[in-house]
Short mmCIF file of C-alpha atoms and ligand atoms in Angstrom, two decimals:
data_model
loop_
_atom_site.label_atom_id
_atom_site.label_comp_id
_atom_site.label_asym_id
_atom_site.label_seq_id
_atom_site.Cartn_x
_atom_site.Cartn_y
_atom_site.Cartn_z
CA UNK A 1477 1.68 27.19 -31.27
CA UNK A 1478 1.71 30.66 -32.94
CA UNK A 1479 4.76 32.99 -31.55
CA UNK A 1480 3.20 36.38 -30.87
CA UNK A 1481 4.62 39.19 -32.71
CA UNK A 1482 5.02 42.58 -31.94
CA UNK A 1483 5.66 45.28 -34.63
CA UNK A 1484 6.23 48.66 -33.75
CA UNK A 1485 5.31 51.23 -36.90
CA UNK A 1486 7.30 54.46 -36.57
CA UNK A 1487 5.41 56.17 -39.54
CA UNK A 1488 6.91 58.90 -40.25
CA UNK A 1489 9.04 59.56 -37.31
CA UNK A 1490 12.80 59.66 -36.55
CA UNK A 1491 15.73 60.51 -38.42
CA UNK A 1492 18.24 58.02 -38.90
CA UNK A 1493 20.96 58.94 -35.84
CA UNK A 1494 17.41 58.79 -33.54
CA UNK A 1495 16.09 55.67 -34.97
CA UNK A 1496 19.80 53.89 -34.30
CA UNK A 1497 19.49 54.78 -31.03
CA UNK A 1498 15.87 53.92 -30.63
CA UNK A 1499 16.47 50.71 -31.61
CA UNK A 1500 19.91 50.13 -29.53
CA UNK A 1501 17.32 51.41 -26.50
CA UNK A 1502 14.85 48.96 -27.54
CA UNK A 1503 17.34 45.76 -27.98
CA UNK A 1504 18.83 46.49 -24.23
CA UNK A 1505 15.20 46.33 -22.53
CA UNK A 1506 14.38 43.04 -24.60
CA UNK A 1507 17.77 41.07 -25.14
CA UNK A 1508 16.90 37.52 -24.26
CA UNK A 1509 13.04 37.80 -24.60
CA UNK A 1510 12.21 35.09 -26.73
CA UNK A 1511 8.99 34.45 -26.38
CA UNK A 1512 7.89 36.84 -28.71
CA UNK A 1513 8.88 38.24 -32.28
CA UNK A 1514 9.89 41.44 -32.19
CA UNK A 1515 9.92 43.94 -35.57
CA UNK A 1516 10.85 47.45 -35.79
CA UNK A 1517 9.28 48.90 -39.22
CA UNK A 1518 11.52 52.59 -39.85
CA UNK A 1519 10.73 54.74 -42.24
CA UNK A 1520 13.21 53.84 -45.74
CA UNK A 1521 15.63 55.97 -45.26
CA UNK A 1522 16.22 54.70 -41.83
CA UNK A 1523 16.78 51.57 -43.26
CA UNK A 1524 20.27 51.28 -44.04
CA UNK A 1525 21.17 52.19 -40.45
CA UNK A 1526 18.94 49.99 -38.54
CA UNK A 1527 19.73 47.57 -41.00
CA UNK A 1528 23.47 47.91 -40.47
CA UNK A 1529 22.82 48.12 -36.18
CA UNK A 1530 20.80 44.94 -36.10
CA UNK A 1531 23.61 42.95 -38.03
CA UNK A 1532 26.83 44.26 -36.19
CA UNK A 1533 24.87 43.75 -32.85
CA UNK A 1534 23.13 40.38 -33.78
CA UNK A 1535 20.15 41.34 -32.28
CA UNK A 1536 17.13 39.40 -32.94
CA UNK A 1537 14.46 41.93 -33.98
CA UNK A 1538 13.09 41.60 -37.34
CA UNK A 1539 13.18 44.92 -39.49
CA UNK A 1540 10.03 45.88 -41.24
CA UNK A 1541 9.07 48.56 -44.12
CA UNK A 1542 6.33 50.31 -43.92
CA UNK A 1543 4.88 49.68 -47.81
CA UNK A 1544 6.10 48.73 -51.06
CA UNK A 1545 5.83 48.54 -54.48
CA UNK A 1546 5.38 45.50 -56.36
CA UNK A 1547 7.74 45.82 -59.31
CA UNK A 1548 10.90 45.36 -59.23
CA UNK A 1549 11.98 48.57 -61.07
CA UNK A 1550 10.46 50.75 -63.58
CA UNK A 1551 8.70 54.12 -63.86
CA UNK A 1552 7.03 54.68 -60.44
CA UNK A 1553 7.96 57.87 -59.05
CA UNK A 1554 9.00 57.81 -55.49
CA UNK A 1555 8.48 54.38 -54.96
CA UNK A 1556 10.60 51.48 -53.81
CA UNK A 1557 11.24 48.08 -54.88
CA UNK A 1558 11.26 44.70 -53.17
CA UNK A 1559 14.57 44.45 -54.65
CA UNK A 1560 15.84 47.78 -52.75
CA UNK A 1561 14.15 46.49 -49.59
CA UNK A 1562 16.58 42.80 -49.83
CA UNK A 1563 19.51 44.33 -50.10
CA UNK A 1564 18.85 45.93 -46.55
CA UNK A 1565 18.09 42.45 -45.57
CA UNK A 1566 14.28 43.82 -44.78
CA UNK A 1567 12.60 40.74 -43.20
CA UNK A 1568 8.82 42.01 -43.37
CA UNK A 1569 6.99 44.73 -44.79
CA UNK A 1570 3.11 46.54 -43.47
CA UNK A 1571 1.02 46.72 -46.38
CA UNK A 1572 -1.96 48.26 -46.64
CA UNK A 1573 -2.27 50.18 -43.93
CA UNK A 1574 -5.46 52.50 -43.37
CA UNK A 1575 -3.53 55.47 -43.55
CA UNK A 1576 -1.91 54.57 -47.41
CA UNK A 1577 -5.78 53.76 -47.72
CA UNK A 1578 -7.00 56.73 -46.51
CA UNK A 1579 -4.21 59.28 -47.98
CA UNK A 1580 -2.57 57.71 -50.52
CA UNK A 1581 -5.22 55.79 -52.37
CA UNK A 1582 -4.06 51.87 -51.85
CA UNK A 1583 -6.66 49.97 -53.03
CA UNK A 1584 -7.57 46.07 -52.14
CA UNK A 1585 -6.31 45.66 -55.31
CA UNK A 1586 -3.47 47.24 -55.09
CA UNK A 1587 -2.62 45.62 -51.62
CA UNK A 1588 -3.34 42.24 -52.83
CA UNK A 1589 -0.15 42.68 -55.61
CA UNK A 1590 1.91 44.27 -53.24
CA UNK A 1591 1.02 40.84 -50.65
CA UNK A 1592 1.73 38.66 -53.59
CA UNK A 1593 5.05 40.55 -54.39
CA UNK A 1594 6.36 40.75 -51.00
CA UNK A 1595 6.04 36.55 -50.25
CA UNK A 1596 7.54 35.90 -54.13
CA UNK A 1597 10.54 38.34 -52.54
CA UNK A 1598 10.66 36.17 -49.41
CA UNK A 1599 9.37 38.47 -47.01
CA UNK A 1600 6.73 38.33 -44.28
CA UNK A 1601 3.83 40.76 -44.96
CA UNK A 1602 1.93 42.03 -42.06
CA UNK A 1603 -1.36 43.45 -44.17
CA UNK A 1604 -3.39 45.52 -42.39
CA UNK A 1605 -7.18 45.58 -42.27
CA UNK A 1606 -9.69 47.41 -40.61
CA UNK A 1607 -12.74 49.61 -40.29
CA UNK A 1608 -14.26 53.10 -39.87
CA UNK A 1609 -16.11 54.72 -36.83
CA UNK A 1610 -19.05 54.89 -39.24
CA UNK A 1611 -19.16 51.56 -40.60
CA UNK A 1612 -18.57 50.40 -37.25
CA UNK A 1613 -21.69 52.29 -35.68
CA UNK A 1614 -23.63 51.02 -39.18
CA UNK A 1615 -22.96 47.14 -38.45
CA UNK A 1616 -20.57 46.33 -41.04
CA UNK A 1617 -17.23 45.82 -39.36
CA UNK A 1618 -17.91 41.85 -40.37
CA UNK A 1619 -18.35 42.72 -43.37
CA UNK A 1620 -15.94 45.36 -44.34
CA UNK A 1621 -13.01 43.46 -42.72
CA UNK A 1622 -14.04 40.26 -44.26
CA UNK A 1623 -13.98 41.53 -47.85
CA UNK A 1624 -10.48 43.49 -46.88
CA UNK A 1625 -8.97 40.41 -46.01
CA UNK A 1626 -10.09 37.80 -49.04
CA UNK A 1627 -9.06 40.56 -51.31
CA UNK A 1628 -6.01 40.98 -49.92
CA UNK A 1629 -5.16 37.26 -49.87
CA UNK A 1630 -7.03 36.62 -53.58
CA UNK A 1631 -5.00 33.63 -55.62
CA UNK A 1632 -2.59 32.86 -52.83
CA UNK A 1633 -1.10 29.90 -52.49
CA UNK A 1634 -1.63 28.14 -48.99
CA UNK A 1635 2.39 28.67 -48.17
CA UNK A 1636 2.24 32.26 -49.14
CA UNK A 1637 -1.22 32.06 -46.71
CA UNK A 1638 0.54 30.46 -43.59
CA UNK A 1639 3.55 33.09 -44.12
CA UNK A 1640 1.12 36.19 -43.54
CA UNK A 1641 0.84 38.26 -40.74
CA UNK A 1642 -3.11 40.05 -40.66
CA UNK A 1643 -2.99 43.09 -38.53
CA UNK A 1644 -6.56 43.91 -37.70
CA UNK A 1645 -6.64 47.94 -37.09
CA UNK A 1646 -10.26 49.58 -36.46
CA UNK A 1647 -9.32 53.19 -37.58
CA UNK A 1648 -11.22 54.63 -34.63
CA UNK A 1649 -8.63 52.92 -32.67
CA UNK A 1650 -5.51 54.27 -34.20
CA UNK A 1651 -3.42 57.44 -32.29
CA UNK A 1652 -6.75 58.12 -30.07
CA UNK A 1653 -5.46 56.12 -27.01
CA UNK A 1654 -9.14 54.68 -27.58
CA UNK A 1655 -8.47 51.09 -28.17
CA UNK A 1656 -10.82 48.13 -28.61
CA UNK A 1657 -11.56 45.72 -25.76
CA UNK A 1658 -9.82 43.21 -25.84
CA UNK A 1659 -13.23 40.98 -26.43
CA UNK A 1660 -14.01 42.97 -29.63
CA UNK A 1661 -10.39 42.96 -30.77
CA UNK A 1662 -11.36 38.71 -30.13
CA UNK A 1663 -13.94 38.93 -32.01
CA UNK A 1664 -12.93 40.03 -34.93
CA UNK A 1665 -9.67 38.45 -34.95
CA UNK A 1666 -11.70 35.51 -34.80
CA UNK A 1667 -13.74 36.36 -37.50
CA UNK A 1668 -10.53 36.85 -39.87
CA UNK A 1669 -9.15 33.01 -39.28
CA UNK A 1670 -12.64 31.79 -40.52
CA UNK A 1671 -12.31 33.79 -43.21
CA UNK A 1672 -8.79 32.30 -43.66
CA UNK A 1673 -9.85 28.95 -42.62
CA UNK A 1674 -12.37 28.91 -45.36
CA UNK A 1675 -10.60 29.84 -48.10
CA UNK A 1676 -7.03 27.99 -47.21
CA UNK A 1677 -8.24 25.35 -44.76
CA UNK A 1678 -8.18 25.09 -40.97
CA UNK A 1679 -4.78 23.84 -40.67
CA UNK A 1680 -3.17 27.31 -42.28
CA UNK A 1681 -5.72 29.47 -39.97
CA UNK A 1682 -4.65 27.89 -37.09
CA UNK A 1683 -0.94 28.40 -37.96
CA UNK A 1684 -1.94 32.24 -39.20
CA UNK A 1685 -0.89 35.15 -36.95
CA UNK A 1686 -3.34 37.97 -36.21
CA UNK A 1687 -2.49 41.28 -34.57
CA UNK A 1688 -4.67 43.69 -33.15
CA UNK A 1689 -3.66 47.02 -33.91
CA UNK A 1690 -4.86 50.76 -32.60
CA UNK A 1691 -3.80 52.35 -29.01
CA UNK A 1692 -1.97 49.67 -27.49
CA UNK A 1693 0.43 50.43 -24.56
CA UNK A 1694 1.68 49.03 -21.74
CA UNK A 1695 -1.08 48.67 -19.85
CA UNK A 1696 -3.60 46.80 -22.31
CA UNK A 1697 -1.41 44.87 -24.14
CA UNK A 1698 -1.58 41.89 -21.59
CA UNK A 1699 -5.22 41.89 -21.79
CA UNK A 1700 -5.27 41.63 -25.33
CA UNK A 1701 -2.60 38.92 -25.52
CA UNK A 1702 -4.87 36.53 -23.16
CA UNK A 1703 -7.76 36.44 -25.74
CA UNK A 1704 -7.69 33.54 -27.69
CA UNK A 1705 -7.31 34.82 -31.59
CA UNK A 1706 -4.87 38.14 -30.99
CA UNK A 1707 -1.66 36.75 -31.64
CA UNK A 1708 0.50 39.98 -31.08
CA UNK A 1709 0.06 43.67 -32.17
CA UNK A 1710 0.70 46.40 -34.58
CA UNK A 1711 2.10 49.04 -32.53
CA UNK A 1712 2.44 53.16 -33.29
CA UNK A 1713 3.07 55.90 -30.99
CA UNK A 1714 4.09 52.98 -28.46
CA UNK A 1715 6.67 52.39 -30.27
CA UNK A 1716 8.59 55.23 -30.71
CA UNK A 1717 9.92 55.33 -26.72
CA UNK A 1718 12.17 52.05 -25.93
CA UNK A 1719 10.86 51.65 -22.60
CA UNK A 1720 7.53 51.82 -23.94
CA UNK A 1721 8.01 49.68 -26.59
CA UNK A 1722 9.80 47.24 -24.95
CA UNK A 1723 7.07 46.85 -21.65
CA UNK A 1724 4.56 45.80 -24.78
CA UNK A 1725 7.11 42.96 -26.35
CA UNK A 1726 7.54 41.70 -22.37
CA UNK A 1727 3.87 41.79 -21.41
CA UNK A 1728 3.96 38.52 -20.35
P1 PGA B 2919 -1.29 53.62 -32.68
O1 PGA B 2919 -1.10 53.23 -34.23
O2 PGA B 2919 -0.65 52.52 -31.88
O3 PGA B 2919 -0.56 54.93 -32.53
O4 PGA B 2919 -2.74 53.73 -32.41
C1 PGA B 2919 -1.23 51.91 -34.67
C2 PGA B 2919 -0.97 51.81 -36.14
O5 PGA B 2919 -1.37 52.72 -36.90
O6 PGA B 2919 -0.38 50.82 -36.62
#
């Protein structure tokens, strides 16, 4: 059985005094729900605090970056390190999501070193794939999402495969409040364990957690959590209210 997991990604949202209590908010409306894996991803310099809230309080939330570099330390200009994001006890960390893609340059390349470097560090990556309105409306969502994900999982081992989190995120669904249904969210999610099962065997996909990403809320998270393949979501303006958030982790 996989656990569902629900991330919420603040992007770049809340200072650190609002995130503390966004996440006290947060822990009070799901304290007890079990069923699912619940992550709050801050931005870094939230970090410490959250960091320092979810250990005094015990809560059981998992605390997720939003990107990283893969070195350790070096000459990278306004970057951080896996080894800055341990000491905060980070548990998982997004990479490669459309909008470092879109503004930032992250290639599958480049998110296939960063996946590689977070699992040697010991944490859980949730790497995001996903595709345009116009490759969408041109027939290659397969396609595009297909090659995003084997790149992004090139040369890893089948451990480092069962450990990953896929977050599939069709851009056209992100911050419109136009999500997918939950059949094409399905679909696709579907289409990324073959992928998976392909290259690491059916025993890994099967264990494999998929999100769907893009516009979830309240309201539609319940249908997408009855289709067979979405195993949780990726969550962003959703997650920056605790109510909100917290009616998406206890949509069941
Ligand atoms: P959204 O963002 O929930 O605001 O659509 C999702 C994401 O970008 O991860």
């Amino acid at each position: 059985m996989r656990k569902p997991v629900i991330a919420g990604n603040w992007k770049m949202n809340m200072l650190p005094e609002e995130a503390v209590t966004l996440v006290r908010g947060i822990w009070q409306e799901i304290e007890g729900h079990d069923k699912v894996e619940a992550v709050v991803c801050p931005p870094f310099v939230d970090i410490p605090a959250v960091s320092e809230l979810i250990r005094n309080a015990g809560m059981a939330v998992g605390l997720g970056a939003q990107n990283m570099h893969w070195e350790e330390s070096g000459a990278y200009t306004g970057e951080v390190s896996p080894l800055m994001l341990k000491k905060f006890e980070v548990t998982h960390v997004i990479i490669g999501h459309s909008e470092r893609r879109q503004f930032f340059g992250e290639t599958d390349q480049g998110v296939n070193r960063k996946v590689k470097a977070a699992l040697a560090h010991g944490f859980i990556p949730i790497m995001c794939c996903g595709e345009t309105l116009k490759q969408r409306e041109a027939g290659e969502t397969e396609s595009v999402v297909v090659n995003q994900v084997k790149c992004g999982l090139f040369e890893l081992d089948t451990e480092g495969a069962r450990s990953v989190i896929i977050a599939y995120e069709p851009i056209w669904a992100i911050g419109t409040g136009k999500a997918a249904t939950a059949d094409d969210a399905d679909e696709v999610c579907g289409i990324i364990r073959e992928v998976v099962s392909r290259d690491f065997g059916d025993e890994i996909a099967q264990a494999v957690r998929i999100q769907y990403g893009g516009s979830v809320t309240p309201d539609n998270i319940s249908e997408l959590m009855s289709r067979e393949n979405v195993d949780g979501a990726l969550v962003g303006g959703a997650s920056l209210k605790p109510d909100v958030f917290a009616g998406i982790v206890r949509y069941s």
